[in-house]
Tab-separated table of C-alpha atoms in Angstrom:
chain	number	residue	atom	x	y	z
A	1	TRP	CA	303.323	134.567	-7.945
A	2	LEU	CA	301.704	135.655	-4.852
A	3	PRO	CA	300.313	133.161	-2.246
A	4	ALA	CA	296.748	133.214	-1.903
A	5	LEU	CA	296.883	133.744	1.899
A	6	GLN	CA	298.937	136.385	3.586
A	7	LEU	CA	299.148	136.908	7.227
A	8	VAL	CA	299.728	140.806	8.438
A	9	ARG	CA	300.663	141.353	11.827
A	10	ARG	CA	298.912	144.271	13.437
A	11	GLY	CA	298.337	145.718	16.961
A	12	SER	CA	300.874	145.730	19.969
A	13	LYS	CA	304.295	144.704	19.864
A	14	ALA	CA	305.363	141.220	20.798
A	15	VAL	CA	306.172	140.663	24.437
A	16	THR	CA	309.992	140.023	24.798
A	17	ARG	CA	310.105	139.800	28.615
A	18	HIS	CA	308.960	136.461	30.182
A	19	TRP	CA	309.052	135.332	33.594
A	20	LYS	CA	312.337	133.497	34.275
A	21	ALA	CA	313.321	131.382	37.328
A	22	MET	CA	315.755	132.787	39.672
A	23	HIS	CA	319.179	130.993	39.359
A	24	PHE	CA	320.016	128.515	41.832
A	25	GLN	CA	323.082	130.141	43.271
A	26	ARG	CA	321.106	133.532	43.600
A	27	GLN	CA	318.479	131.869	45.489
A	28	LYS	CA	321.084	130.584	48.041
A	29	LEU	CA	322.477	134.046	48.303
A	30	MET	CA	319.319	135.587	48.898
A	31	ALA	CA	318.544	133.052	51.813
A	32	VAL	CA	321.820	133.611	53.430
A	33	THR	CA	321.613	137.372	53.297
A	34	GLU	CA	318.065	137.440	54.697
A	35	TYR	CA	317.521	139.683	57.674
A	36	VAL	CA	316.647	137.811	61.064
A	37	ALA	CA	315.495	140.125	63.809
A	38	PRO	CA	317.056	139.344	67.107
A	39	ARG	CA	315.244	137.838	69.975
A	40	PRO	CA	314.292	140.192	72.927
A	41	ALA	CA	316.441	139.711	76.081
A	42	ILE	CA	313.279	139.433	78.168
A	43	PRO	CA	310.384	137.316	77.141
A	44	PRO	CA	307.324	139.459	76.373
A	45	ARG	CA	305.163	137.435	78.829
A	46	CYS	CA	307.633	138.857	81.676
A	47	LEU	CA	307.132	142.328	80.722
A	48	ALA	CA	304.720	144.761	82.606
A	49	PRO	CA	301.528	145.284	80.677
A	50	ARG	CA	301.303	148.813	79.274
A	51	LYS	CA	298.794	151.294	80.969
A	52	GLU	CA	296.283	152.501	78.761
A	53	THR	CA	296.639	156.375	78.484
A	54	VAL	CA	293.009	157.966	79.078
A	55	GLU	CA	292.340	161.135	77.540
A	56	LYS	CA	291.258	163.852	79.902
A	57	GLU	CA	288.606	166.021	78.864
A	58	ASP	CA	289.005	169.499	77.998
A	59	GLY	CA	288.361	171.812	81.059
A	60	TYR	CA	286.516	174.367	79.116
A	61	ARG	CA	284.245	171.854	78.012
A	62	LEU	CA	283.317	170.559	81.391
A	63	LEU	CA	282.869	174.377	82.528
A	64	LEU	CA	280.276	174.768	79.693
A	65	GLN	CA	278.564	171.845	80.731
A	66	ARG	CA	278.305	172.779	84.350
A	67	GLN	CA	276.877	176.038	83.335
A	68	VAL	CA	274.101	174.242	81.443
A	69	GLN	CA	273.403	172.005	84.350
A	70	GLU	CA	273.128	175.196	86.577
A	71	VAL	CA	270.763	176.936	84.110
A	72	PHE	CA	268.386	173.906	84.028
A	73	ARG	CA	268.486	173.652	88.016
A	74	ASP	CA	268.003	177.300	88.644
A	75	SER	CA	265.503	178.262	86.217
A	76	ARG	CA	261.836	177.668	86.194
A	77	MET	CA	261.461	178.481	82.433
A	78	VAL	CA	263.856	177.199	79.829
A	79	ALA	CA	262.534	177.581	76.112
A	80	VAL	CA	264.577	175.984	73.310
A	81	CYS	CA	264.431	178.194	70.101
A	82	GLN	CA	265.891	177.735	66.639
A	83	TYR	CA	268.171	180.491	65.865
A	84	ASN	CA	268.572	181.789	62.235
A	85	SER	CA	271.282	184.514	61.258
A	86	MET	CA	270.170	187.872	62.047
A	87	PRO	CA	272.064	191.405	62.326
A	88	ASP	CA	273.900	192.064	65.613
A	89	GLU	CA	271.658	195.088	66.123
A	90	GLU	CA	268.490	193.110	66.282
A	91	VAL	CA	270.003	190.581	68.458
A	92	VAL	CA	271.123	193.310	70.873
A	93	LEU	CA	267.434	194.764	70.816
A	94	MET	CA	265.937	191.264	71.246
A	95	ARG	CA	268.212	190.846	74.235
A	96	HIS	CA	267.058	194.125	75.661
A	97	TYR	CA	263.319	193.427	75.221
A	98	LEU	CA	263.821	190.092	76.877
A	99	ARG	CA	265.942	191.295	79.875
A	100	LYS	CA	262.956	193.699	80.773
A	101	HIS	CA	260.987	190.756	81.573
A	102	ASN	CA	263.893	188.888	83.562
A	103	ILE	CA	264.499	186.563	80.453
A	104	GLU	CA	268.108	185.896	79.477
A	105	VAL	CA	269.344	184.524	76.024
A	106	LYS	CA	271.929	181.747	76.346
A	107	PHE	CA	273.807	180.759	73.115
A	108	VAL	CA	274.878	177.035	73.401
A	109	LEU	CA	276.246	174.332	71.253
A	110	ASN	CA	274.735	171.026	70.669
A	111	GLU	CA	278.071	169.160	71.616
A	112	ILE	CA	277.894	170.810	75.034
A	113	VAL	CA	274.029	170.424	75.600
A	114	ARG	CA	273.243	166.835	74.251
A	115	PRO	CA	275.582	164.883	76.751
A	116	VAL	CA	274.162	166.917	79.525
A	117	LEU	CA	270.581	166.264	78.797
A	118	SER	CA	271.256	162.741	78.050
A	119	GLN	CA	272.105	161.895	81.782
A	120	SER	CA	269.327	164.176	83.290
A	121	LYS	CA	265.479	163.989	83.528
A	122	TYR	CA	265.319	166.385	80.543
A	123	LYS	CA	266.433	163.875	77.870
A	124	ASN	CA	263.098	164.071	76.076
A	125	LEU	CA	264.226	167.654	74.951
A	126	LEU	CA	267.243	165.963	72.938
A	127	PRO	CA	265.123	165.811	69.566
A	128	LEU	CA	264.981	169.676	69.593
A	129	PHE	CA	268.749	170.193	69.601
A	130	VAL	CA	269.502	169.446	65.932
A	131	ALA	CA	270.282	172.604	64.320
A	132	ARG	CA	271.559	176.081	65.854
A	133	ASN	CA	269.806	176.734	68.789
A	134	ILE	CA	269.455	179.435	71.804
A	135	LEU	CA	267.945	178.889	75.242
A	136	LEU	CA	265.602	181.596	76.825
A	137	VAL	CA	265.943	181.147	80.517
A	138	SER	CA	264.087	182.783	83.482
A	139	PRO	CA	263.515	182.265	87.092
A	140	GLU	CA	259.932	182.861	86.549
A	141	THR	CA	257.207	181.751	84.140
A	142	LYS	CA	256.982	184.521	81.989
A	143	ALA	CA	255.486	182.625	78.909
A	144	LYS	CA	253.167	185.315	77.902
A	145	GLU	CA	255.914	188.143	77.736
A	146	MET	CA	258.343	185.890	75.924
A	147	LEU	CA	255.781	185.053	73.110
A	148	ARG	CA	254.943	188.892	72.694
A	149	VAL	CA	258.598	189.572	72.190
A	150	LEU	CA	259.435	186.495	69.693
A	151	LYS	CA	256.248	187.525	67.941
A	152	GLY	CA	258.287	190.590	66.459
A	153	VAL	CA	261.396	188.304	65.855
A	154	PRO	CA	260.786	185.822	63.037
A	155	GLN	CA	264.303	184.792	62.815
A	156	VAL	CA	263.893	182.880	66.277
A	157	ASN	CA	261.332	180.177	66.265
A	158	LEU	CA	260.058	178.625	69.303
A	159	LEU	CA	260.346	174.821	69.313
A	160	GLY	CA	259.586	173.905	72.827
A	161	ALA	CA	260.071	174.597	76.672
A	162	CYS	CA	260.344	173.174	80.141
A	163	ILE	CA	258.257	175.232	82.636
A	164	ASP	CA	258.210	174.037	86.350
A	165	ASP	CA	259.714	170.653	85.335
A	166	THR	CA	257.021	170.038	82.661
A	167	ILE	CA	258.195	169.782	79.009
A	168	LEU	CA	255.593	171.498	76.734
A	169	SER	CA	255.445	171.903	72.937
A	170	ARG	CA	254.934	175.350	71.142
A	171	GLN	CA	251.246	174.849	71.271
A	172	GLY	CA	251.442	173.830	74.953
A	173	VAL	CA	253.395	177.105	75.872
A	174	GLU	CA	250.759	178.989	73.995
A	175	ASN	CA	248.056	177.629	76.155
A	176	PHE	CA	250.069	178.081	79.154
A	177	ALA	CA	250.283	181.636	78.350
A	178	LYS	CA	246.416	182.035	78.171
A	179	LEU	CA	246.026	180.918	81.703
A	180	PRO	CA	245.470	183.402	84.441
A	181	SER	CA	248.215	184.495	86.947
A	182	LEU	CA	248.865	182.503	90.024
A	183	GLU	CA	247.617	185.270	92.221
A	184	ALA	CA	244.310	185.449	90.378
A	185	THR	CA	243.894	181.631	90.508
A	186	GLN	CA	244.441	181.528	94.379
A	187	GLY	CA	242.103	184.403	94.820
A	188	GLN	CA	239.394	182.526	92.749
A	189	THR	CA	240.086	179.257	94.647
A	190	VAL	CA	239.869	180.907	98.264
A	191	GLY	CA	236.439	182.758	97.044
A	192	ALA	CA	235.013	179.586	95.942
A	193	LEU	CA	236.076	177.682	99.194
A	194	ALA	CA	234.842	180.606	101.371
A	195	LEU	CA	231.341	180.686	99.498
A	196	LEU	CA	230.231	177.097	100.676
A	197	PRO	CA	230.884	177.785	104.413
A	198	SER	CA	229.018	181.222	104.179
A	199	GLN	CA	226.131	179.495	102.580
A	200	THR	CA	225.923	176.657	105.073
A	201	SER	CA	226.129	179.109	107.947
A	202	SER	CA	223.215	181.359	106.649
A	203	LEU	CA	221.034	178.050	106.114
A	204	LEU	CA	221.796	177.172	109.836
A	205	GLN	CA	220.988	180.453	111.037
A	206	ARG	CA	217.783	180.929	109.182
A	207	GLY	CA	215.581	178.761	111.170
A	208	PRO	CA	216.509	180.238	114.451
A	209	ALA	CA	216.100	183.751	113.077
A	210	HIS	CA	212.710	183.067	111.728
A	211	LEU	CA	211.739	181.484	114.995
A	212	THR	CA	212.833	184.646	116.974
A	213	ALA	CA	210.901	186.870	114.585
A	214	LEU	CA	207.701	184.869	115.107
A	215	LEU	CA	208.279	184.858	118.791
A	216	ASP	CA	208.709	188.765	118.740
A	217	GLN	CA	205.651	189.002	116.745
A	218	HIS	CA	203.629	186.955	119.194
A	219	LEU	CA	204.716	188.999	122.211
A	220	HIS	CA	203.828	192.388	120.545
A	221	ARG	CA	200.280	190.913	119.983
A	222	LEU	CA	199.880	189.953	123.686
A	223	ARG	CA	201.114	193.161	124.716
A	224	ASP	CA	198.735	195.123	122.495
A	225	GLY	CA	195.814	192.928	123.727
A	226	GLY	CA	196.851	193.761	127.351
A	227	THR	CA	196.965	197.438	126.860
A	228	SER	CA	193.584	197.530	124.725
A	229	GLY	CA	191.830	195.786	127.624
A	230	GLY	CA	193.060	198.103	130.362
A	231	THR	CA	191.757	201.308	128.556
A	232	GLY	CA	188.335	199.313	127.902
A	233	SER	CA	187.748	198.812	131.609
A	234	THR	CA	188.373	202.386	132.564
A	235	GLY	CA	186.101	204.017	129.881
A	236	GLY	CA	182.812	201.866	130.317
A	237	ASP	CA	181.334	202.543	126.891
A	238	THR	CA	183.875	200.467	124.863
A	239	GLU	CA	184.001	196.626	125.459
A	240	SER	CA	187.313	195.212	126.018
A	241	PRO	CA	188.463	192.599	123.476
A	242	ALA	CA	188.611	189.138	124.695
A	243	LYS	CA	192.365	188.233	125.389
A	244	PRO	CA	193.220	185.241	123.073
A	245	SER	CA	193.851	181.901	124.694
A	246	PRO	CA	197.269	179.992	124.406
A	247	ALA	CA	195.532	177.547	122.365
A	248	GLN	CA	194.202	179.931	119.997
A	249	SER	CA	197.131	182.071	119.613
A	250	SER	CA	199.173	178.937	118.886
A	251	ASP	CA	196.764	177.797	116.282
A	252	ALA	CA	196.645	181.470	114.865
A	253	HIS	CA	200.415	181.341	114.869
């Protein structure tokens, strides 16, 4: 005979280890042998406070930042360009062409430039220093020559520039390059300023000159009339023309 219901045990094994309270004597032994740290001989409130050590900045980093400051202070044109990898021969060739126009290429790190610009008047240039950048600096405003050289170097993209303490975008630099030179502009300004005084002088001299011409013409008429009257009195056949009176001469004039 078999029972109608059979229980079959499956799955994991039975847990034989259960938590058991520590014996009372062992608890006393653990309490007695517990480590107690000794108290300091001098209370902490009587000790001198520790001096916080200030990390000194790297001297080489300070030197590079000083060089960047000198570049922005001594250069009239500072152009920020994005630099992509290119062969060394092309880099040397680009530097050679730029050096012909007195333009130098400066490879800088964003970690060096950004702290310098954040504390200067050129902080609006900070958004341009994101990727790998180079600086094209010159003591003169050679924007036209710089654009002509960069046109043949597609790996270098102009992002913006600072010309004569004025921050310009790429389009602003292109518009600045189309302007005439300073000497030509000064010549045009001097010519325009000299034209107005010359016109005023000619207008002021026109009236006296016209009056002088009329008086000379009147004197010639009077002289011609006198000479013709003298010849008529000697001949007798010809009648001497009447000498015009001052009123008539003035009316005719």
